[in-house]
mmCIF file with all atom_site columns, C-alpha atoms in Angstrom:
data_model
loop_
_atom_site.group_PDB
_atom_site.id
_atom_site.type_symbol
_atom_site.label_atom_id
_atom_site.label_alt_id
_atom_site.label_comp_id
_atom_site.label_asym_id
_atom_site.label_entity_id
_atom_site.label_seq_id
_atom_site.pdbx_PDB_ins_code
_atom_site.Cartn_x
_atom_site.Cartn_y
_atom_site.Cartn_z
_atom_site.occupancy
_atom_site.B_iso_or_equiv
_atom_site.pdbx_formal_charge
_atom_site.auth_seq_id
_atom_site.auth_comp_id
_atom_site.auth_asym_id
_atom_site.auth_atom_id
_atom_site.pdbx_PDB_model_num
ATOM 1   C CA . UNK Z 1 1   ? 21.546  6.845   -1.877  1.00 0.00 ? 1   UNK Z CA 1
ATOM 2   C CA . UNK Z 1 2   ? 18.833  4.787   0.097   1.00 0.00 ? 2   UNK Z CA 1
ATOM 3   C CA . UNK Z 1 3   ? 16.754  2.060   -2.382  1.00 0.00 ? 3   UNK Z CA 1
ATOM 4   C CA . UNK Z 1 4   ? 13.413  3.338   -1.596  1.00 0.00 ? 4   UNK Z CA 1
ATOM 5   C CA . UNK Z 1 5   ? 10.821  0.682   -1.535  1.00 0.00 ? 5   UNK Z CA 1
ATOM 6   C CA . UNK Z 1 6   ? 7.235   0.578   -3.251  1.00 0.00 ? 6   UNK Z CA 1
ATOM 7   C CA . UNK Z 1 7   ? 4.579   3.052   -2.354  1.00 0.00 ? 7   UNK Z CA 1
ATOM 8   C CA . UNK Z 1 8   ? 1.357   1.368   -1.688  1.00 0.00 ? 8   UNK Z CA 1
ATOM 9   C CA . UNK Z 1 9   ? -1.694  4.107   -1.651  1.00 0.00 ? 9   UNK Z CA 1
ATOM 10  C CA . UNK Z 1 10  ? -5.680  3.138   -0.645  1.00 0.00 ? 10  UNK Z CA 1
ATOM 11  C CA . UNK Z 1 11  ? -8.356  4.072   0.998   1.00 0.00 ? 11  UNK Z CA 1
ATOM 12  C CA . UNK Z 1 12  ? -11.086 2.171   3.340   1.00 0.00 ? 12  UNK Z CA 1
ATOM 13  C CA . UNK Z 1 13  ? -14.642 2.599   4.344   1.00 0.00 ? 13  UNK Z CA 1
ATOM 14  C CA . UNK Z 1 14  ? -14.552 3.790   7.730   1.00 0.00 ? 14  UNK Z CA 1
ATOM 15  C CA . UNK Z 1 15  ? -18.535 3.176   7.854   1.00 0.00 ? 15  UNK Z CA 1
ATOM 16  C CA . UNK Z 1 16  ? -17.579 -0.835  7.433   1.00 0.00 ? 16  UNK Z CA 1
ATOM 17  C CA . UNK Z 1 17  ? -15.844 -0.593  10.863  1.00 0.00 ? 17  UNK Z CA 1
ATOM 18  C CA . UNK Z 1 18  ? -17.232 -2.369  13.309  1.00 0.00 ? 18  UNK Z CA 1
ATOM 19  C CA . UNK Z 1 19  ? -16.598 -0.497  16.864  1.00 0.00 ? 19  UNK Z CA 1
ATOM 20  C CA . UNK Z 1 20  ? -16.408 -3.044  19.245  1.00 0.00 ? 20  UNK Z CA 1
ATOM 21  C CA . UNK Z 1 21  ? -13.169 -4.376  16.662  1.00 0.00 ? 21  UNK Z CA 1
ATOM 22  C CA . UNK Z 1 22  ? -11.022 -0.951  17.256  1.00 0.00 ? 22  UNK Z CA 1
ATOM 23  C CA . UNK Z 1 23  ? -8.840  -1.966  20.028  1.00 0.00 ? 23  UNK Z CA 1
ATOM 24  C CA . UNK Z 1 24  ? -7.829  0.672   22.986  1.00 0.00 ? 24  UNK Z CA 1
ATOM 25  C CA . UNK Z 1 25  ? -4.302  0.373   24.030  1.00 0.00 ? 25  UNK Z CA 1
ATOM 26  C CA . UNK Z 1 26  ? -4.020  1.590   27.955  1.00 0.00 ? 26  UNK Z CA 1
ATOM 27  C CA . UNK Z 1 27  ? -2.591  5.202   26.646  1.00 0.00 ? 27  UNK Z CA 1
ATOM 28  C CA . UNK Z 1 28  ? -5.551  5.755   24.966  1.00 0.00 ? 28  UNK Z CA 1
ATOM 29  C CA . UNK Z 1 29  ? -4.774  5.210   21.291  1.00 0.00 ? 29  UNK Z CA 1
ATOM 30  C CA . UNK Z 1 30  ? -6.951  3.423   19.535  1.00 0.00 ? 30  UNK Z CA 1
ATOM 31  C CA . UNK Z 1 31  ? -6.220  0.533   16.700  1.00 0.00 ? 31  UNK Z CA 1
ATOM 32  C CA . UNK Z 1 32  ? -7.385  -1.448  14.073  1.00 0.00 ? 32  UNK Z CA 1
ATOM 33  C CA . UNK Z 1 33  ? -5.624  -5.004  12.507  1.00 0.00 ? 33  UNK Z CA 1
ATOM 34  C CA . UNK Z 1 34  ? -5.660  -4.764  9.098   1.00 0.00 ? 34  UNK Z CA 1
ATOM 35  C CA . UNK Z 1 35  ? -4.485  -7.264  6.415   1.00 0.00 ? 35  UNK Z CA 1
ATOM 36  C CA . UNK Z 1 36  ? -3.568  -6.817  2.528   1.00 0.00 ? 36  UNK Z CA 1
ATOM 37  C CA . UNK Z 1 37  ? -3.465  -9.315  -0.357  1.00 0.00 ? 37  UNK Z CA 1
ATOM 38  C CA . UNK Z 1 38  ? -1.733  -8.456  -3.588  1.00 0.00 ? 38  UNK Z CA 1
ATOM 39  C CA . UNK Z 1 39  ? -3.981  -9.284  -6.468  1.00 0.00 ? 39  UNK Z CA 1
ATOM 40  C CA . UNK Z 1 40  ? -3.148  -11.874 -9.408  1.00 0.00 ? 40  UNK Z CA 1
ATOM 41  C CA . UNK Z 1 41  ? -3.937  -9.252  -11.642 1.00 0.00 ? 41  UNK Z CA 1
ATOM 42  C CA . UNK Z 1 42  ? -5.084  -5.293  -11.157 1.00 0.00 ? 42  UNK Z CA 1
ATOM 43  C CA . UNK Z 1 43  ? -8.939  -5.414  -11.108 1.00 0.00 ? 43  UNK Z CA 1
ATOM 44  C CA . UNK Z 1 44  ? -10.846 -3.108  -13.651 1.00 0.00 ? 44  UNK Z CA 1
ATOM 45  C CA . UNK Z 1 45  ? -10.704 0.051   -11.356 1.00 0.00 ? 45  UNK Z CA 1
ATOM 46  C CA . UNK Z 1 46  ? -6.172  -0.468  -11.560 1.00 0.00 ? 46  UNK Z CA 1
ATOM 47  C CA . UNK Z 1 47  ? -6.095  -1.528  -8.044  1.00 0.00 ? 47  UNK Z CA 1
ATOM 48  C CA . UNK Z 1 48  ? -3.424  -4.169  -6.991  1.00 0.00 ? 48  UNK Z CA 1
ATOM 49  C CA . UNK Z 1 49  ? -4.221  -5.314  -3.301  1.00 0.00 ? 49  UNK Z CA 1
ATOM 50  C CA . UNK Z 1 50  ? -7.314  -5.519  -1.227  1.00 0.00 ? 50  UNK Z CA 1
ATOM 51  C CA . UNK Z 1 51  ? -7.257  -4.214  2.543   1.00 0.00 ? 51  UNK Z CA 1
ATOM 52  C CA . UNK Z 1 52  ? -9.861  -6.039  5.077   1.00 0.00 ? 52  UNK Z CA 1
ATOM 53  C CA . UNK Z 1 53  ? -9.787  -6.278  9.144   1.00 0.00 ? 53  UNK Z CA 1
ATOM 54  C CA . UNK Z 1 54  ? -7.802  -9.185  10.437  1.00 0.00 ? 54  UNK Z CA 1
ATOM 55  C CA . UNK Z 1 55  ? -9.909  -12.065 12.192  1.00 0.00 ? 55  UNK Z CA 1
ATOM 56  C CA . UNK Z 1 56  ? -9.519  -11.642 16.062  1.00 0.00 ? 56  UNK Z CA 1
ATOM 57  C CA . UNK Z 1 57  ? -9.069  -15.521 17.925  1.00 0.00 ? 57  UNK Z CA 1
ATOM 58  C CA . UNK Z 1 58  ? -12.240 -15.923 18.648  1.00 0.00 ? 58  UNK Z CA 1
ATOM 59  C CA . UNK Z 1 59  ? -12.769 -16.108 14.458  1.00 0.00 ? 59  UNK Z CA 1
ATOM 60  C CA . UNK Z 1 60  ? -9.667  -17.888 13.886  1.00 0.00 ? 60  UNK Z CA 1
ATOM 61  C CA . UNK Z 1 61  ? -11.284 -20.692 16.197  1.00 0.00 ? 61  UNK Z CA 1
ATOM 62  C CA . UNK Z 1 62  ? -14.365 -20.393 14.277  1.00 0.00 ? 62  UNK Z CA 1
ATOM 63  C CA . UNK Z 1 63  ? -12.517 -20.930 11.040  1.00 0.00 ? 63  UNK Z CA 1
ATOM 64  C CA . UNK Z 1 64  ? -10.582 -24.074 12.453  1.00 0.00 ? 64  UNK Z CA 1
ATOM 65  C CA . UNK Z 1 65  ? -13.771 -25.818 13.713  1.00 0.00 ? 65  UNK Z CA 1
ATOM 66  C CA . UNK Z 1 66  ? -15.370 -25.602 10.259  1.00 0.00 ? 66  UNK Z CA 1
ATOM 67  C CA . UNK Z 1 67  ? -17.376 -22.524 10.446  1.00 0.00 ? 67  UNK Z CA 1
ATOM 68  C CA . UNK Z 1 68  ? -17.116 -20.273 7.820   1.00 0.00 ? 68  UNK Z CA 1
ATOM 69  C CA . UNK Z 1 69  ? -16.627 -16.865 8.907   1.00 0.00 ? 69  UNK Z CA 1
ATOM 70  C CA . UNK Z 1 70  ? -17.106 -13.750 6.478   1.00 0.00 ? 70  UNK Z CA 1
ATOM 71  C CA . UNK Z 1 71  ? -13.889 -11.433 5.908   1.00 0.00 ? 71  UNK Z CA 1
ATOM 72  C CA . UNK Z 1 72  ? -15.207 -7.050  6.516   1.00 0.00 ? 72  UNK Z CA 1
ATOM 73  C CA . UNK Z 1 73  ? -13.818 -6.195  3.587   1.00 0.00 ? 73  UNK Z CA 1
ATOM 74  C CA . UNK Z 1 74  ? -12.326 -2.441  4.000   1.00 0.00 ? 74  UNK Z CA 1
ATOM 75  C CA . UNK Z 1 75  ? -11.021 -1.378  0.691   1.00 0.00 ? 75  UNK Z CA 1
ATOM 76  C CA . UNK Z 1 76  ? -8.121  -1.507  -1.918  1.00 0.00 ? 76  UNK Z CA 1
ATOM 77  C CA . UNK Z 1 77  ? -5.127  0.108   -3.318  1.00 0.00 ? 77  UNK Z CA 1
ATOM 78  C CA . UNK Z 1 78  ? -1.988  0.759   -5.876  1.00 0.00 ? 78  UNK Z CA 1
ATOM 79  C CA . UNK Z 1 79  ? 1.239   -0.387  -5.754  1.00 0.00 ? 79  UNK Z CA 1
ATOM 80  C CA . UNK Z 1 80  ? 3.706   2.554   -6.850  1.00 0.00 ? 80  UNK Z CA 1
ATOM 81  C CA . UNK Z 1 81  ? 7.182   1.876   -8.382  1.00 0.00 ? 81  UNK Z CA 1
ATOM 82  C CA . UNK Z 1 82  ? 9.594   4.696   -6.556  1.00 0.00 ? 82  UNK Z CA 1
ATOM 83  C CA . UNK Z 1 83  ? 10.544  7.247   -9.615  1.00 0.00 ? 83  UNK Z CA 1
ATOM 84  C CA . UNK Z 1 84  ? 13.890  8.304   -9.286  1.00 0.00 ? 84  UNK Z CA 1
ATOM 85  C CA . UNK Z 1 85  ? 15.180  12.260  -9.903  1.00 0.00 ? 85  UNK Z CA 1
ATOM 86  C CA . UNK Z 1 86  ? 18.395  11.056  -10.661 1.00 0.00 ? 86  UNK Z CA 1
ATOM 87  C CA . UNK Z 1 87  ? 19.211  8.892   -14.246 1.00 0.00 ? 87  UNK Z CA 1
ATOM 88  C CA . UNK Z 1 88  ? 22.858  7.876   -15.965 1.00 0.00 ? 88  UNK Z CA 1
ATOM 89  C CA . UNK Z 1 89  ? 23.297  10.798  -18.472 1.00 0.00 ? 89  UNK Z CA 1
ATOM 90  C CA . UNK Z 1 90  ? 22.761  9.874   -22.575 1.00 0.00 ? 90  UNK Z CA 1
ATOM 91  C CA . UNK Z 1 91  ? 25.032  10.488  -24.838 1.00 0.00 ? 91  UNK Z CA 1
ATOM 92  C CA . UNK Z 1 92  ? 22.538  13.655  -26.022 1.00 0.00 ? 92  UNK Z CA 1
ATOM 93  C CA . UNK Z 1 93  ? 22.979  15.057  -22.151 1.00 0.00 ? 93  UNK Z CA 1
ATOM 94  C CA . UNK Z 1 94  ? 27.030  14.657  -22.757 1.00 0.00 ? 94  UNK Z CA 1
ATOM 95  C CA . UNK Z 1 95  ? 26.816  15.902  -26.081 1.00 0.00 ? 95  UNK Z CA 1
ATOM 96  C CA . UNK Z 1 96  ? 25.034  19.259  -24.752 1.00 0.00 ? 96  UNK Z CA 1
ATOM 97  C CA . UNK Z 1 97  ? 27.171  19.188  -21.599 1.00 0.00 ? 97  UNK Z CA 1
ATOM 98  C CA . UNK Z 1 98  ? 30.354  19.238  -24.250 1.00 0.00 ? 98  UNK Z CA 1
ATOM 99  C CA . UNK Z 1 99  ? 29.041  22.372  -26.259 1.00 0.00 ? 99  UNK Z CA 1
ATOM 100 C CA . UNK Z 1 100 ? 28.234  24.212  -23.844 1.00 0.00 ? 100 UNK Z CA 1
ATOM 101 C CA . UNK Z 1 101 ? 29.916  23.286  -20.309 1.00 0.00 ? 101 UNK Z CA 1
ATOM 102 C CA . UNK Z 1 102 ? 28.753  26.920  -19.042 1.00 0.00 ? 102 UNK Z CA 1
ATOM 103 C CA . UNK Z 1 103 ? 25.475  25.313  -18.794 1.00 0.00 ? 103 UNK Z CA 1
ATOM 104 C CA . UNK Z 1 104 ? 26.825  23.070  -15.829 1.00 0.00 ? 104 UNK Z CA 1
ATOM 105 C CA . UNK Z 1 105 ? 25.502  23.573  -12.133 1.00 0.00 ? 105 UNK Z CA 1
ATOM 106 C CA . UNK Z 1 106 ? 28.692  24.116  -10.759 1.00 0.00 ? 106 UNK Z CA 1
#
């Protein structure tokens, strides 16, 4: 079986969105560069990572020169651990399987 990695679950203001930032590929789709940071620590609402639009180069320039350039913050999220169906059996699950193996799937 596959390790399945970490869920990670948020939401963003859409109204935060800036239009002329959504980039149009030439078949039409539209996109948006996004960035996460895991937090130190959750913040008071549970959330563990923060989700804001990615500085295009024009800010990253900015930035370099000096000029201090103000992050559009978008949102945050949870980090899930995966929960697995499937566990090593107990000794109670052998014990039960023992008195009555009827009860077996198979």
């Amino acid at each position: 079986m596959a390790k399945q990695g970490k869920r990670r679950t948020f939401s963003i203001c859409l109204t935060e969105i800036p239009k002329e930032r959504i980039l149009i590929h030439e078949n039409g789709k539209k996109y948006l560069n996004l960035e996460s940071w895991d937090n130190d620590e959750p913040d008071k609402y549970d959330n563990d990572f923060s989700v804001r639009i990615s500085m295009n180069k024009d800010e990253i320039e900015r930035k370099k020169a000096g000029e201090e350039i103000k992050s559009i913050y978008l949102g945050n999220g949870r980090i899930w651990e995966p929960v697995s169906k499937i566990h090593e059996a107990t000794p109670e699950d052998i014990k039960k399987m023992e008195e009555d193996p009827d009860d077996l799937p198979f």
